[in-house]
């Protein structure tokens, strides 16, 4: 059988992320890569984005698609502090299911903000602990990072 790039959700692995899928579709991976690359270009060195960081909370592993950490001037990732995370989905039912998990993870991980991006609908959902009078209403705006994530999901952006 010839080897090729897989473009589906694989259920053969025992390690599951927040979306209960171990290996996401190719477009999911592309969006994740775009966001990590752009975030690290525009917010580093203050923050560092990492794909699929793992956390062990209350005897349960939590693995968001993207974790964004405050580096606090330190080079050792174990000394960084998670400040927000992003989940990527492709369907509305998946978005609804993930939202419940994200809201629980928001509290478990002690972060103030998480965003969900539906790449088929090009739709953002913001889950936050930040009071309404202290945040921007736009769902793709990160109040923690103080940037709009909308242009970063679909392509790599290079500053001129």
mmCIF file of C-alpha atoms in Angstrom:
data_model
loop_
_atom_site.group_PDB
_atom_site.id
_atom_site.type_symbol
_atom_site.label_atom_id
_atom_site.label_comp_id
_atom_site.label_asym_id
_atom_site.label_seq_id
_atom_site.Cartn_x
_atom_site.Cartn_y
_atom_site.Cartn_z
ATOM 1 C CA UNK A 1 0.000 0.000 0.000
ATOM 2 C CA UNK A 2 1.514 3.401 -0.951
ATOM 3 C CA UNK A 3 2.217 5.887 1.789
ATOM 4 C CA UNK A 4 0.307 9.176 1.586
ATOM 5 C CA UNK A 5 -0.763 12.164 3.605
ATOM 6 C CA UNK A 6 -3.830 11.353 5.675
ATOM 7 C CA UNK A 7 -6.726 13.810 5.601
ATOM 8 C CA UNK A 8 -9.227 12.454 8.076
ATOM 9 C CA UNK A 9 -9.840 12.055 11.752
ATOM 10 C CA UNK A 10 -8.098 8.967 13.109
ATOM 11 C CA UNK A 11 -9.714 7.062 15.963
ATOM 12 C CA UNK A 12 -7.027 4.397 16.197
ATOM 13 C CA UNK A 13 -4.953 6.123 18.892
ATOM 14 C CA UNK A 14 -5.802 6.037 22.580
ATOM 15 C CA UNK A 15 -4.662 9.630 23.272
ATOM 16 C CA UNK A 16 -7.523 12.077 22.741
ATOM 17 C CA UNK A 17 -7.554 15.869 22.751
ATOM 18 C CA UNK A 18 -10.363 18.171 23.840
ATOM 19 C CA UNK A 19 -12.244 17.337 20.635
ATOM 20 C CA UNK A 20 -11.868 13.602 21.327
ATOM 21 C CA UNK A 21 -9.901 13.196 18.099
ATOM 22 C CA UNK A 22 -6.238 12.159 18.125
ATOM 23 C CA UNK A 23 -5.282 13.357 14.638
ATOM 24 C CA UNK A 24 -7.299 16.115 13.010
ATOM 25 C CA UNK A 25 -8.050 16.638 9.337
ATOM 26 C CA UNK A 26 -5.422 18.254 7.131
ATOM 27 C CA UNK A 27 -7.254 21.608 6.950
ATOM 28 C CA UNK A 28 -7.499 21.613 10.762
ATOM 29 C CA UNK A 29 -3.729 21.087 10.949
ATOM 30 C CA UNK A 30 -3.124 23.839 8.387
ATOM 31 C CA UNK A 31 -5.211 26.357 10.369
ATOM 32 C CA UNK A 32 -3.393 25.351 13.538
ATOM 33 C CA UNK A 33 -0.022 25.807 11.837
ATOM 34 C CA UNK A 34 -1.033 29.210 10.453
ATOM 35 C CA UNK A 35 -2.160 30.425 13.870
ATOM 36 C CA UNK A 36 0.956 29.180 15.681
ATOM 37 C CA UNK A 37 3.281 30.655 13.040
ATOM 38 C CA UNK A 38 1.519 34.027 12.972
ATOM 39 C CA UNK A 39 1.182 34.274 16.734
ATOM 40 C CA UNK A 40 4.848 33.495 17.261
ATOM 41 C CA UNK A 41 5.772 36.108 14.671
ATOM 42 C CA UNK A 42 3.579 38.879 16.071
ATOM 43 C CA UNK A 43 3.498 38.303 19.850
ATOM 44 C CA UNK A 44 6.879 36.707 20.600
ATOM 45 C CA UNK A 45 8.940 37.213 22.814
ATOM 46 C CA UNK A 46 6.228 38.300 25.276
ATOM 47 C CA UNK A 47 4.091 35.262 24.406
ATOM 48 C CA UNK A 48 4.817 31.906 22.775
ATOM 49 C CA UNK A 49 2.222 29.766 20.981
ATOM 50 C CA UNK A 50 2.626 25.996 21.073
ATOM 51 C CA UNK A 51 0.503 23.387 19.317
ATOM 52 C CA UNK A 52 -1.104 20.696 21.452
ATOM 53 C CA UNK A 53 0.480 21.362 24.852
ATOM 54 C CA UNK A 54 -0.561 18.793 27.449
ATOM 55 C CA UNK A 55 -1.767 19.513 30.977
ATOM 56 C CA UNK A 56 -2.608 17.080 33.733
ATOM 57 C CA UNK A 57 -5.453 18.416 35.883
ATOM 58 C CA UNK A 58 -7.482 16.422 38.418
ATOM 59 C CA UNK A 59 -6.188 13.110 37.045
ATOM 60 C CA UNK A 60 -7.254 14.048 33.512
ATOM 61 C CA UNK A 61 -5.122 15.081 30.559
ATOM 62 C CA UNK A 62 -6.206 18.274 28.799
ATOM 63 C CA UNK A 63 -4.710 18.970 25.358
ATOM 64 C CA UNK A 64 -5.929 22.139 23.634
ATOM 65 C CA UNK A 65 -5.085 22.618 19.947
ATOM 66 C CA UNK A 66 -2.999 25.717 20.712
ATOM 67 C CA UNK A 67 -1.756 27.042 24.019
ATOM 68 C CA UNK A 68 -0.414 30.574 24.342
ATOM 69 C CA UNK A 69 2.039 31.135 27.161
ATOM 70 C CA UNK A 70 3.449 34.263 28.808
ATOM 71 C CA UNK A 71 7.198 33.678 28.654
ATOM 72 C CA UNK A 72 7.917 36.183 31.436
ATOM 73 C CA UNK A 73 11.415 36.608 29.992
ATOM 74 C CA UNK A 74 12.284 32.967 30.661
ATOM 75 C CA UNK A 75 13.620 30.492 28.107
ATOM 76 C CA UNK A 76 12.538 27.335 29.962
ATOM 77 C CA UNK A 77 8.994 26.397 28.792
ATOM 78 C CA UNK A 78 8.306 24.771 32.174
ATOM 79 C CA UNK A 79 8.497 28.249 33.720
ATOM 80 C CA UNK A 80 6.015 29.800 31.286
ATOM 81 C CA UNK A 81 2.402 30.488 32.272
ATOM 82 C CA UNK A 82 -0.586 29.529 30.103
ATOM 83 C CA UNK A 83 -2.633 32.689 29.416
ATOM 84 C CA UNK A 84 -5.121 31.512 26.764
ATOM 85 C CA UNK A 85 -5.839 28.664 24.385
ATOM 86 C CA UNK A 86 -7.507 28.039 21.024
ATOM 87 C CA UNK A 87 -9.583 25.104 19.798
ATOM 88 C CA UNK A 88 -10.210 24.506 16.088
ATOM 89 C CA UNK A 89 -13.352 22.793 14.770
ATOM 90 C CA UNK A 90 -14.981 22.169 11.401
ATOM 91 C CA UNK A 91 -18.702 21.636 12.115
ATOM 92 C CA UNK A 92 -21.372 23.370 14.199
ATOM 93 C CA UNK A 93 -22.172 20.215 16.259
ATOM 94 C CA UNK A 94 -18.448 19.866 17.013
ATOM 95 C CA UNK A 95 -18.329 23.560 17.949
ATOM 96 C CA UNK A 96 -21.204 23.140 20.419
ATOM 97 C CA UNK A 97 -19.654 20.019 21.963
ATOM 98 C CA UNK A 98 -16.219 21.633 22.215
ATOM 99 C CA UNK A 99 -17.620 24.823 23.766
ATOM 100 C CA UNK A 100 -18.764 22.927 26.859
ATOM 101 C CA UNK A 101 -15.344 21.300 27.213
ATOM 102 C CA UNK A 102 -13.573 24.620 26.628
ATOM 103 C CA UNK A 103 -15.599 26.332 29.343
ATOM 104 C CA UNK A 104 -14.655 23.572 31.817
ATOM 105 C CA UNK A 105 -11.004 23.655 30.721
ATOM 106 C CA UNK A 106 -10.967 27.446 31.098
ATOM 107 C CA UNK A 107 -11.657 26.989 34.803
ATOM 108 C CA UNK A 108 -9.451 23.905 35.247
ATOM 109 C CA UNK A 109 -6.445 25.549 33.600
ATOM 110 C CA UNK A 110 -7.010 28.895 35.374
ATOM 111 C CA UNK A 111 -6.896 31.021 32.237
ATOM 112 C CA UNK A 112 -9.128 33.980 31.458
ATOM 113 C CA UNK A 113 -9.772 33.363 27.765
ATOM 114 C CA UNK A 114 -10.179 30.670 25.134
ATOM 115 C CA UNK A 115 -11.268 30.962 21.521
ATOM 116 C CA UNK A 116 -12.878 28.419 19.209
ATOM 117 C CA UNK A 117 -12.425 28.736 15.448
ATOM 118 C CA UNK A 118 -14.746 26.943 12.998
ATOM 119 C CA UNK A 119 -12.704 26.856 9.780
ATOM 120 C CA UNK A 120 -15.567 25.833 7.502
ATOM 121 C CA UNK A 121 -17.807 28.696 8.654
ATOM 122 C CA UNK A 122 -14.851 31.050 9.305
ATOM 123 C CA UNK A 123 -16.535 31.760 12.624
ATOM 124 C CA UNK A 124 -14.969 32.571 16.007
ATOM 125 C CA UNK A 125 -16.434 32.000 19.477
ATOM 126 C CA UNK A 126 -14.902 33.622 22.542
ATOM 127 C CA UNK A 127 -15.139 31.975 25.957
ATOM 128 C CA UNK A 128 -13.882 34.253 28.664
ATOM 129 C CA UNK A 129 -13.748 35.048 32.344
ATOM 130 C CA UNK A 130 -13.054 38.712 31.517
ATOM 131 C CA UNK A 131 -15.954 41.010 32.508
ATOM 132 C CA UNK A 132 -17.945 42.383 29.548
ATOM 133 C CA UNK A 133 -17.026 45.987 30.318
ATOM 134 C CA UNK A 134 -13.299 45.123 30.071
ATOM 135 C CA UNK A 135 -13.289 43.306 26.719
ATOM 136 C CA UNK A 136 -13.942 43.934 23.051
ATOM 137 C CA UNK A 137 -17.103 42.426 21.613
ATOM 138 C CA UNK A 138 -15.536 41.009 18.423
ATOM 139 C CA UNK A 139 -15.335 37.232 18.876
ATOM 140 C CA UNK A 140 -11.952 36.886 17.110
ATOM 141 C CA UNK A 141 -10.360 39.569 19.289
ATOM 142 C CA UNK A 142 -8.088 38.268 22.047
ATOM 143 C CA UNK A 143 -8.377 40.541 25.062
ATOM 144 C CA UNK A 144 -5.406 38.754 26.621
ATOM 145 C CA UNK A 145 -3.078 39.170 23.619
ATOM 146 C CA UNK A 146 -4.652 42.447 22.432
ATOM 147 C CA UNK A 147 -4.838 41.304 18.791
ATOM 148 C CA UNK A 148 -7.490 40.228 16.302
ATOM 149 C CA UNK A 149 -6.866 36.583 15.379
ATOM 150 C CA UNK A 150 -9.191 36.586 12.349
ATOM 151 C CA UNK A 151 -6.541 37.227 9.662
ATOM 152 C CA UNK A 152 -4.106 34.732 11.200
ATOM 153 C CA UNK A 153 -6.105 31.520 10.714
ATOM 154 C CA UNK A 154 -6.290 31.315 6.924
ATOM 155 C CA UNK A 155 -2.756 32.180 5.836
ATOM 156 C CA UNK A 156 0.700 33.095 6.990
ATOM 157 C CA UNK A 157 1.056 36.878 7.256
ATOM 158 C CA UNK A 158 4.466 38.445 6.752
ATOM 159 C CA UNK A 159 5.255 41.978 7.886
ATOM 160 C CA UNK A 160 6.870 44.238 5.318
#
